[in-house]
Short mmCIF file of C-alpha atoms and ligand atoms in Angstrom, two decimals:
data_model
loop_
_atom_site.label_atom_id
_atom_site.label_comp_id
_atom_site.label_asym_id
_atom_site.label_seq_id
_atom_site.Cartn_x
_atom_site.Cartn_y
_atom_site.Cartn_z
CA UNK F 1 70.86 37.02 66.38
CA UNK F 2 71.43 39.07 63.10
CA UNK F 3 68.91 39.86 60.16
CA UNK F 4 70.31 37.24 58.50
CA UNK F 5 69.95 34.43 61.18
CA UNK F 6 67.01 31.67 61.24
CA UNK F 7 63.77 33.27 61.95
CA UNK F 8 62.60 31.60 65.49
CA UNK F 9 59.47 33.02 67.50
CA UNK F 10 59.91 35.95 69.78
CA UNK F 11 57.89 34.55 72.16
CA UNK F 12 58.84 33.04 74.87
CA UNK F 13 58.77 29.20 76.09
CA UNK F 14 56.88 28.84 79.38
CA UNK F 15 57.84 25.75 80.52
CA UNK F 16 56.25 24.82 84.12
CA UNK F 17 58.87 26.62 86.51
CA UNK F 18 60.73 28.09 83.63
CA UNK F 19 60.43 30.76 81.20
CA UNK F 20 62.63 30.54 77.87
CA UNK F 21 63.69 33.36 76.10
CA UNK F 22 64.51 31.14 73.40
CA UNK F 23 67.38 33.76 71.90
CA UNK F 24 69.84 31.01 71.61
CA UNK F 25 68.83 26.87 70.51
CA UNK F 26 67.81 25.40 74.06
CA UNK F 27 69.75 21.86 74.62
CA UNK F 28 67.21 18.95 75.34
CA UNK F 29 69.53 16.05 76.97
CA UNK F 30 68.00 12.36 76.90
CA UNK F 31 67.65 9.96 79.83
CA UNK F 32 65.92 6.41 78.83
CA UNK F 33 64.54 4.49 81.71
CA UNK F 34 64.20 1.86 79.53
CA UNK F 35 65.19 -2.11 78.73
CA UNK F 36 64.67 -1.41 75.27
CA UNK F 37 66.13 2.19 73.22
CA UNK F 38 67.26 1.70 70.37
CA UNK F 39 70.65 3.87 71.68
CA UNK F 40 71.11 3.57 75.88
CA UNK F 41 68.25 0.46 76.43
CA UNK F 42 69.12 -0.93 79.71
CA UNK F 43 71.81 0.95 81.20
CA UNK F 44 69.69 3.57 82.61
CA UNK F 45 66.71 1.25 83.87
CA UNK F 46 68.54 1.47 87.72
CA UNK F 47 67.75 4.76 89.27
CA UNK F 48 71.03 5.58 90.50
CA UNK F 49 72.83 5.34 87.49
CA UNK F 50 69.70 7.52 85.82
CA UNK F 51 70.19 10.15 88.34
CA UNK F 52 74.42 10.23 87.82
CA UNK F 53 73.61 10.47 83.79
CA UNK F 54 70.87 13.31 83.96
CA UNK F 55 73.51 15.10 86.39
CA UNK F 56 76.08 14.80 83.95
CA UNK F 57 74.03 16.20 80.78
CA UNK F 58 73.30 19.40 83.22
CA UNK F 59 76.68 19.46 83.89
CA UNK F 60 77.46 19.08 80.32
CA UNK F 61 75.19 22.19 79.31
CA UNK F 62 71.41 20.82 79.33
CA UNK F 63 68.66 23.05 79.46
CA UNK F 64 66.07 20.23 79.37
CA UNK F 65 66.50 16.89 80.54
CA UNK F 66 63.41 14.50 79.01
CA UNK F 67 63.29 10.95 81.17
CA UNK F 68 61.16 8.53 78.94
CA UNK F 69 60.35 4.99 80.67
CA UNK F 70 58.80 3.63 77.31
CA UNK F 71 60.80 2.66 74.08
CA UNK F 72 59.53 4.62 71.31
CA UNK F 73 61.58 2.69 68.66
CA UNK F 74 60.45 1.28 65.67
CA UNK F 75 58.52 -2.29 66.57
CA UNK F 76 58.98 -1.41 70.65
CA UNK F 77 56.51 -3.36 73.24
CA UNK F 78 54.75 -0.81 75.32
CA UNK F 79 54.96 -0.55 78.83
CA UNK F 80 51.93 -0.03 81.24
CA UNK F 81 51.36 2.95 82.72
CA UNK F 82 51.81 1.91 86.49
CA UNK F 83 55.60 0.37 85.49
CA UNK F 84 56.10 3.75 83.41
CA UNK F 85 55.24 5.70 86.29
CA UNK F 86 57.23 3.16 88.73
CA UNK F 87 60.53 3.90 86.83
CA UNK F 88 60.08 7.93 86.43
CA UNK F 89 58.91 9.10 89.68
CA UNK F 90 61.82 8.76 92.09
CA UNK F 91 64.03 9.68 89.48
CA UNK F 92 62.10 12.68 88.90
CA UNK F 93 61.76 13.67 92.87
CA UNK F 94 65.43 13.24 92.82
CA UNK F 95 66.12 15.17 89.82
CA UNK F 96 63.90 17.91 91.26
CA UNK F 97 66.30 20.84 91.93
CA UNK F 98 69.48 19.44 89.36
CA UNK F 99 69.32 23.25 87.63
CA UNK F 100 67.66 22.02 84.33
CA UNK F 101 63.80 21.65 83.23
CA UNK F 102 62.30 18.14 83.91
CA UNK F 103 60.58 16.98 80.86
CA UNK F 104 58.63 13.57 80.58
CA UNK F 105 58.12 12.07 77.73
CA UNK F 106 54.82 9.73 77.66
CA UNK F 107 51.58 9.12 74.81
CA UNK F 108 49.46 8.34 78.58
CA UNK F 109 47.46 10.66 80.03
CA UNK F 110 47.52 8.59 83.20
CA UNK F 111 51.57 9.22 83.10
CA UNK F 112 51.45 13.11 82.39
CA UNK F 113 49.33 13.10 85.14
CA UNK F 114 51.92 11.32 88.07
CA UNK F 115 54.60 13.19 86.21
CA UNK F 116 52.96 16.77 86.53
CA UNK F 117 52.04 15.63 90.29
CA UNK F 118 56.22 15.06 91.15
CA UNK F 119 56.55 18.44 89.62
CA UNK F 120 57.68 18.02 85.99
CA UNK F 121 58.29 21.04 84.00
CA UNK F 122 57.37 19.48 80.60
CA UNK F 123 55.44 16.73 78.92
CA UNK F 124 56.85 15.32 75.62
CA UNK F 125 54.30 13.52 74.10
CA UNK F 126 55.64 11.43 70.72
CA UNK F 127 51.57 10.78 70.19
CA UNK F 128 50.52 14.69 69.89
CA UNK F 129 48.45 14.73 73.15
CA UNK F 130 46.08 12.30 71.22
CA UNK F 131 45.47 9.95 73.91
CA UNK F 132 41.55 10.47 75.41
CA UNK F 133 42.02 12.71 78.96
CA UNK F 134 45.45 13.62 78.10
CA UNK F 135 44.54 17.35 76.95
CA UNK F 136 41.95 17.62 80.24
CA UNK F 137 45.11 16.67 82.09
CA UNK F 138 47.75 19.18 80.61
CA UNK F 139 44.62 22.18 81.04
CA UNK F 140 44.76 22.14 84.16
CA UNK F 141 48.62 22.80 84.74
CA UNK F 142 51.55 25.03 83.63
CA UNK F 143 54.05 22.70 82.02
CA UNK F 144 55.29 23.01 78.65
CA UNK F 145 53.85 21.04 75.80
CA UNK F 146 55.92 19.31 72.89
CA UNK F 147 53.57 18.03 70.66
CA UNK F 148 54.92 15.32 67.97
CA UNK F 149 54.37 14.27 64.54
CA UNK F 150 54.22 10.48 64.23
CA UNK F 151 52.62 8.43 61.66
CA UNK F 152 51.13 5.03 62.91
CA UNK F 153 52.13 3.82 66.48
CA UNK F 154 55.45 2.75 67.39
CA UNK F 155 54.98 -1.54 66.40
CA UNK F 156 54.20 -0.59 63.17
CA UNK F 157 55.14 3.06 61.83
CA UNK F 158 57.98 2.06 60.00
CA UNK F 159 56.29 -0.40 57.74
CA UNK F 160 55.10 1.53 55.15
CA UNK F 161 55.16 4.99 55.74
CA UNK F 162 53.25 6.91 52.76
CA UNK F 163 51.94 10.72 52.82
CA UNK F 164 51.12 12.96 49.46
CA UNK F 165 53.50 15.39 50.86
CA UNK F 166 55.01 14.63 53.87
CA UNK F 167 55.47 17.87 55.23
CA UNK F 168 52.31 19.58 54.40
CA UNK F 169 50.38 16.76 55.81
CA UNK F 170 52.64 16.94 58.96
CA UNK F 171 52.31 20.64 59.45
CA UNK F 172 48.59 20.23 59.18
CA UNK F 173 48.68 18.30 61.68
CA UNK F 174 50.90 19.87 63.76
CA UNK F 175 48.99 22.97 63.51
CA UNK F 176 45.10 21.43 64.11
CA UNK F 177 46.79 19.82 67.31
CA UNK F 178 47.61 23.39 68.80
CA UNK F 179 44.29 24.68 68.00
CA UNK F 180 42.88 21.99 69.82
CA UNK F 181 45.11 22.56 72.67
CA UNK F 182 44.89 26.28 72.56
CA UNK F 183 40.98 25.80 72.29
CA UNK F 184 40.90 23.58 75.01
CA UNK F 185 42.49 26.13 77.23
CA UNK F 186 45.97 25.50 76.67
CA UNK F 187 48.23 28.91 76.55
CA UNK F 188 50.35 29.17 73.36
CA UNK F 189 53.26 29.81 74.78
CA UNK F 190 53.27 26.51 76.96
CA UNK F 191 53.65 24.45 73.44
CA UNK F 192 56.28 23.51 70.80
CA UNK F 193 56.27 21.41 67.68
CA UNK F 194 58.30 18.85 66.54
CA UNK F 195 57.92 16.94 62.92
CA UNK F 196 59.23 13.40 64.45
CA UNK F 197 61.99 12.48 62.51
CA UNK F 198 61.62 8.53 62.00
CA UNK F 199 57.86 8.08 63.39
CA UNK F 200 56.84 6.61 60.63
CA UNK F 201 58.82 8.39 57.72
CA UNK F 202 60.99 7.41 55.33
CA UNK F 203 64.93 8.71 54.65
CA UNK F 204 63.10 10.71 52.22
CA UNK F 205 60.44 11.87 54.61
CA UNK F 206 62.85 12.40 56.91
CA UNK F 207 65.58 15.05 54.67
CA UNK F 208 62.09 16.41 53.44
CA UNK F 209 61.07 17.66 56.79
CA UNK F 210 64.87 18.56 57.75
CA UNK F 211 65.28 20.61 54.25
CA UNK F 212 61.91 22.31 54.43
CA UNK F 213 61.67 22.60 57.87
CA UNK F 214 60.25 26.35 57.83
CA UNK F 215 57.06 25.26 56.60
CA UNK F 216 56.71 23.83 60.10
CA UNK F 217 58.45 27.19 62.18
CA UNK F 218 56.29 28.90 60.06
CA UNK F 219 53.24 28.10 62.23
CA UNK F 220 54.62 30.22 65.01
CA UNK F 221 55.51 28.32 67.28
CA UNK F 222 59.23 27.22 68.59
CA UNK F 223 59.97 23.92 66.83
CA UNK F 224 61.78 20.82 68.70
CA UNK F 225 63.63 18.26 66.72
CA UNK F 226 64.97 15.15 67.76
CA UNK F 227 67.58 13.89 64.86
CA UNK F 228 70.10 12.33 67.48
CA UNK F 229 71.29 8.68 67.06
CA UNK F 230 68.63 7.77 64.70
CA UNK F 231 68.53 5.38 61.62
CA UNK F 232 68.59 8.10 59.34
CA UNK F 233 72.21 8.89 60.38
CA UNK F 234 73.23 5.00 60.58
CA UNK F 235 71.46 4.76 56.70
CA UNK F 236 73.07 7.90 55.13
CA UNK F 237 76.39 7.09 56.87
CA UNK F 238 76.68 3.76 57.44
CA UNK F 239 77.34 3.42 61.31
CA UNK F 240 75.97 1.43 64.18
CA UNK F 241 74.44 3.42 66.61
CA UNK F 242 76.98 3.94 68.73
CA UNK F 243 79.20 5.71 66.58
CA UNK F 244 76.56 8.24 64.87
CA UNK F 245 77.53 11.36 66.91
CA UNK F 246 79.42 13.36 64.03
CA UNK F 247 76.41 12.74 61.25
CA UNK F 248 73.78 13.47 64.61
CA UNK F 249 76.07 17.07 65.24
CA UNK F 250 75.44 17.48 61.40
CA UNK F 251 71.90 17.30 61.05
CA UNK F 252 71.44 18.85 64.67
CA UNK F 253 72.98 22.27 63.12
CA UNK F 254 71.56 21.66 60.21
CA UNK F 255 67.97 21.60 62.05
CA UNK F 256 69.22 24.81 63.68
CA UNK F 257 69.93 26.80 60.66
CA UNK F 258 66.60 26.27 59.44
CA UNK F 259 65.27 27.54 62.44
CA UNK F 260 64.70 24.93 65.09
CA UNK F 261 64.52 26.60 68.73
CA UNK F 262 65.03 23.36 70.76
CA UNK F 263 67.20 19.83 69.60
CA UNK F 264 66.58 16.54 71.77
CA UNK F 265 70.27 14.80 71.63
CA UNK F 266 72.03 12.07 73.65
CA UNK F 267 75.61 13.49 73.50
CA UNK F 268 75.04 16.65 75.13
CA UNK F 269 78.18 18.45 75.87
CA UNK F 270 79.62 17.60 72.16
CA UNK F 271 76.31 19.17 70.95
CA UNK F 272 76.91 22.03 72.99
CA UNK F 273 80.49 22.85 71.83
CA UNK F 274 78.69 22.39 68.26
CA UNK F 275 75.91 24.92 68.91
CA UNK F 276 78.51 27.63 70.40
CA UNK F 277 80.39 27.78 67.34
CA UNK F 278 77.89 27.78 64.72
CA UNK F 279 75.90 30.17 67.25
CA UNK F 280 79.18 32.37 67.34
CA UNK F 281 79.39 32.14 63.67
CA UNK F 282 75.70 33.57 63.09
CA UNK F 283 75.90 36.22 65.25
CA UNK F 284 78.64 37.62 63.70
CA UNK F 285 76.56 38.57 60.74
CA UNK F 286 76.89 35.64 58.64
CA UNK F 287 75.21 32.42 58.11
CA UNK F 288 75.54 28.88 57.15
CA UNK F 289 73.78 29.52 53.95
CA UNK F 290 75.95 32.47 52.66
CA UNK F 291 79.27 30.80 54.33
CA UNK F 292 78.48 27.93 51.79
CA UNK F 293 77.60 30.35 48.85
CA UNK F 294 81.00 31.92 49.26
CA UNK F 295 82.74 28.82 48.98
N1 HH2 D 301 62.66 10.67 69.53
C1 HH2 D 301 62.66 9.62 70.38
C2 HH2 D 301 61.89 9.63 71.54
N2 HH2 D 301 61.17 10.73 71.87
N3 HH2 D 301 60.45 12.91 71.40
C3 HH2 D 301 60.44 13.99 70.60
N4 HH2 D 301 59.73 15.07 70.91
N5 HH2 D 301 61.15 14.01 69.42
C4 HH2 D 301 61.91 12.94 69.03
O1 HH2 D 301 62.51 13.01 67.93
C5 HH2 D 301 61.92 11.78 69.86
C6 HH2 D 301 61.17 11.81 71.07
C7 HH2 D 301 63.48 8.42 70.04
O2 HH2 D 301 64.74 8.50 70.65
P1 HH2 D 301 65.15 7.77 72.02
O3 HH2 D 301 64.40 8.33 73.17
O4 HH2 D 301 66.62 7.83 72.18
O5 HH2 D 301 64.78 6.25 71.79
P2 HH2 D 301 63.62 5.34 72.34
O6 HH2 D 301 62.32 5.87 71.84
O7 HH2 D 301 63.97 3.98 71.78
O8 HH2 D 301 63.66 5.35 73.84
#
């Protein structure tokens, strides 16, 4: 990367067997083993069409494929943790050597724990490790850490979000919950951030944390963001879900110009084409910012 490009941290991600460099935007791909997201609900829930999609987003370029079994959508029923665990373990033995990072995303300590047992590389957690034993659990091991903003819980986050200033109050928080992990004998380099675009924010909220997303990379540590697919997209552009991936491309570079290190998307091999070019773009000395000022 140039002077000019976004400013993302040195240091590297250390992410159970893996160690990112984190030069170029890592590629999260998204597997639901759920009845119930708001995008794929349903067609992933049988493990051998899981396994056939997660092999096609490595094929497609993932660095990171994240297997949820729980719905994090607005108003979504949660799932016990023996059913969550039930659905993610033989897809995660299976997945074990597909050539990409296994991440898990889960708000139960009980999961991360069956999870980091079957060898996953990474816990997601929407609920910022904030779940009593879920910190003792994630001491103890080496897998990366993605620690999420969300306002509320998932049944009722989105029905009335309100903050003073959305992003200061989610950077707070986003950097007392890496104290606390670092405290608690968590390495810093095992953890990223992520402001949780739609848990429990506004459209408002949510271009607020997008435009002034450096307040957040700005803690010093690599920032995930997850815009794929979500409402935001189907509000600001009017289409169903299925048909968001152009405004999701969008906001995904968008996020990377201001610096994200990692981006959580469904459509993985259009994201990667995206990525390459506006990657190819930066390196060559300019950016997206000065490539609009000359226009
Ligand atoms: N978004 C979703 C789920 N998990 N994790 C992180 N770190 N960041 C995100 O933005 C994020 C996330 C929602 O997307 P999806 O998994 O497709 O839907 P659902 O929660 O309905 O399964």
């Amino acid at each position: 990367m140039t002077a000019a490009s976004p400013r993302r941290p040195a240091a590297p991600f250390s992410c159970g067997r893996y160690r990112f460099s984190l030069e170029r935007p890592l590629l999260m791909g998204v597997v639901n083993l759920t009845e119930d997201s708001f995008s794929d609900g349903g067609r992933l829930l049988d493990p051998v069409r899981a396994l056939a999609h997660a092999s096609e987003l490595v094929n497609a370029g993932a660095d990171i494929i994240d297997l949820g079994a729980e719905s994090t959508r607005p108003g979504a029923t949660p799932v016990p943790a023996e059913l969550e665990i039930a659905r993610l373990l033989p897809v995660l033995t299976a997945l074990r050597d597909c050539g990409a990072a296994l991440s898990v995303d889960t708000r139960k300590s009980a999961v991360m724990s069956a999870a980091l047992a079957e060898g996953a590389d990474m816990i997601n957690d929407v609920n910022g490790f904030r779940d009593a034993g879920a910190i003792e659990v994630m001491r103890g091991a080496d897998a990366g850490l993605c620690v999420m903003h969300m306002q509320g819980t998932p049944e009722i986050m989105q029905a009335a979000p309100s903050y003073r200033d959305a992003v200061d109050e989610v950077a707070q928080f986003l950097r007392a919950r890496a104290e606390a992990l670092e405290q608690a004998g968590v390495a810093r380099e095992r953890i990223v951030l992520d402001p949780g675009i739609g848990f429990g924010k506004t459209l408002a909220h949510n271009l607020q944390l997008l435009d002034r997303l450096a307040a957040i990379v700005a803690i010093g540590l690599p920032v995930l963001v997850g815009v794929s697919r979500k409402s935001m997209i189907g509000t600001i552009t009017g289409r169903d879900v299925d048909q968001r991936l152009a405004g999701s491309i969008a906001a995904m570079l968008f996020a990377v110009a201001r610096g994200a290190a990692i981006v959580r998307v469904h459509d993985v091999a259009e994201s990667r084409d995206a990525l390459l070019v506006w990657q190819a773009i930066a390196e060559s000395g300019s950016t997206m910012a000065q490539i609009q000022q000359d226009q």
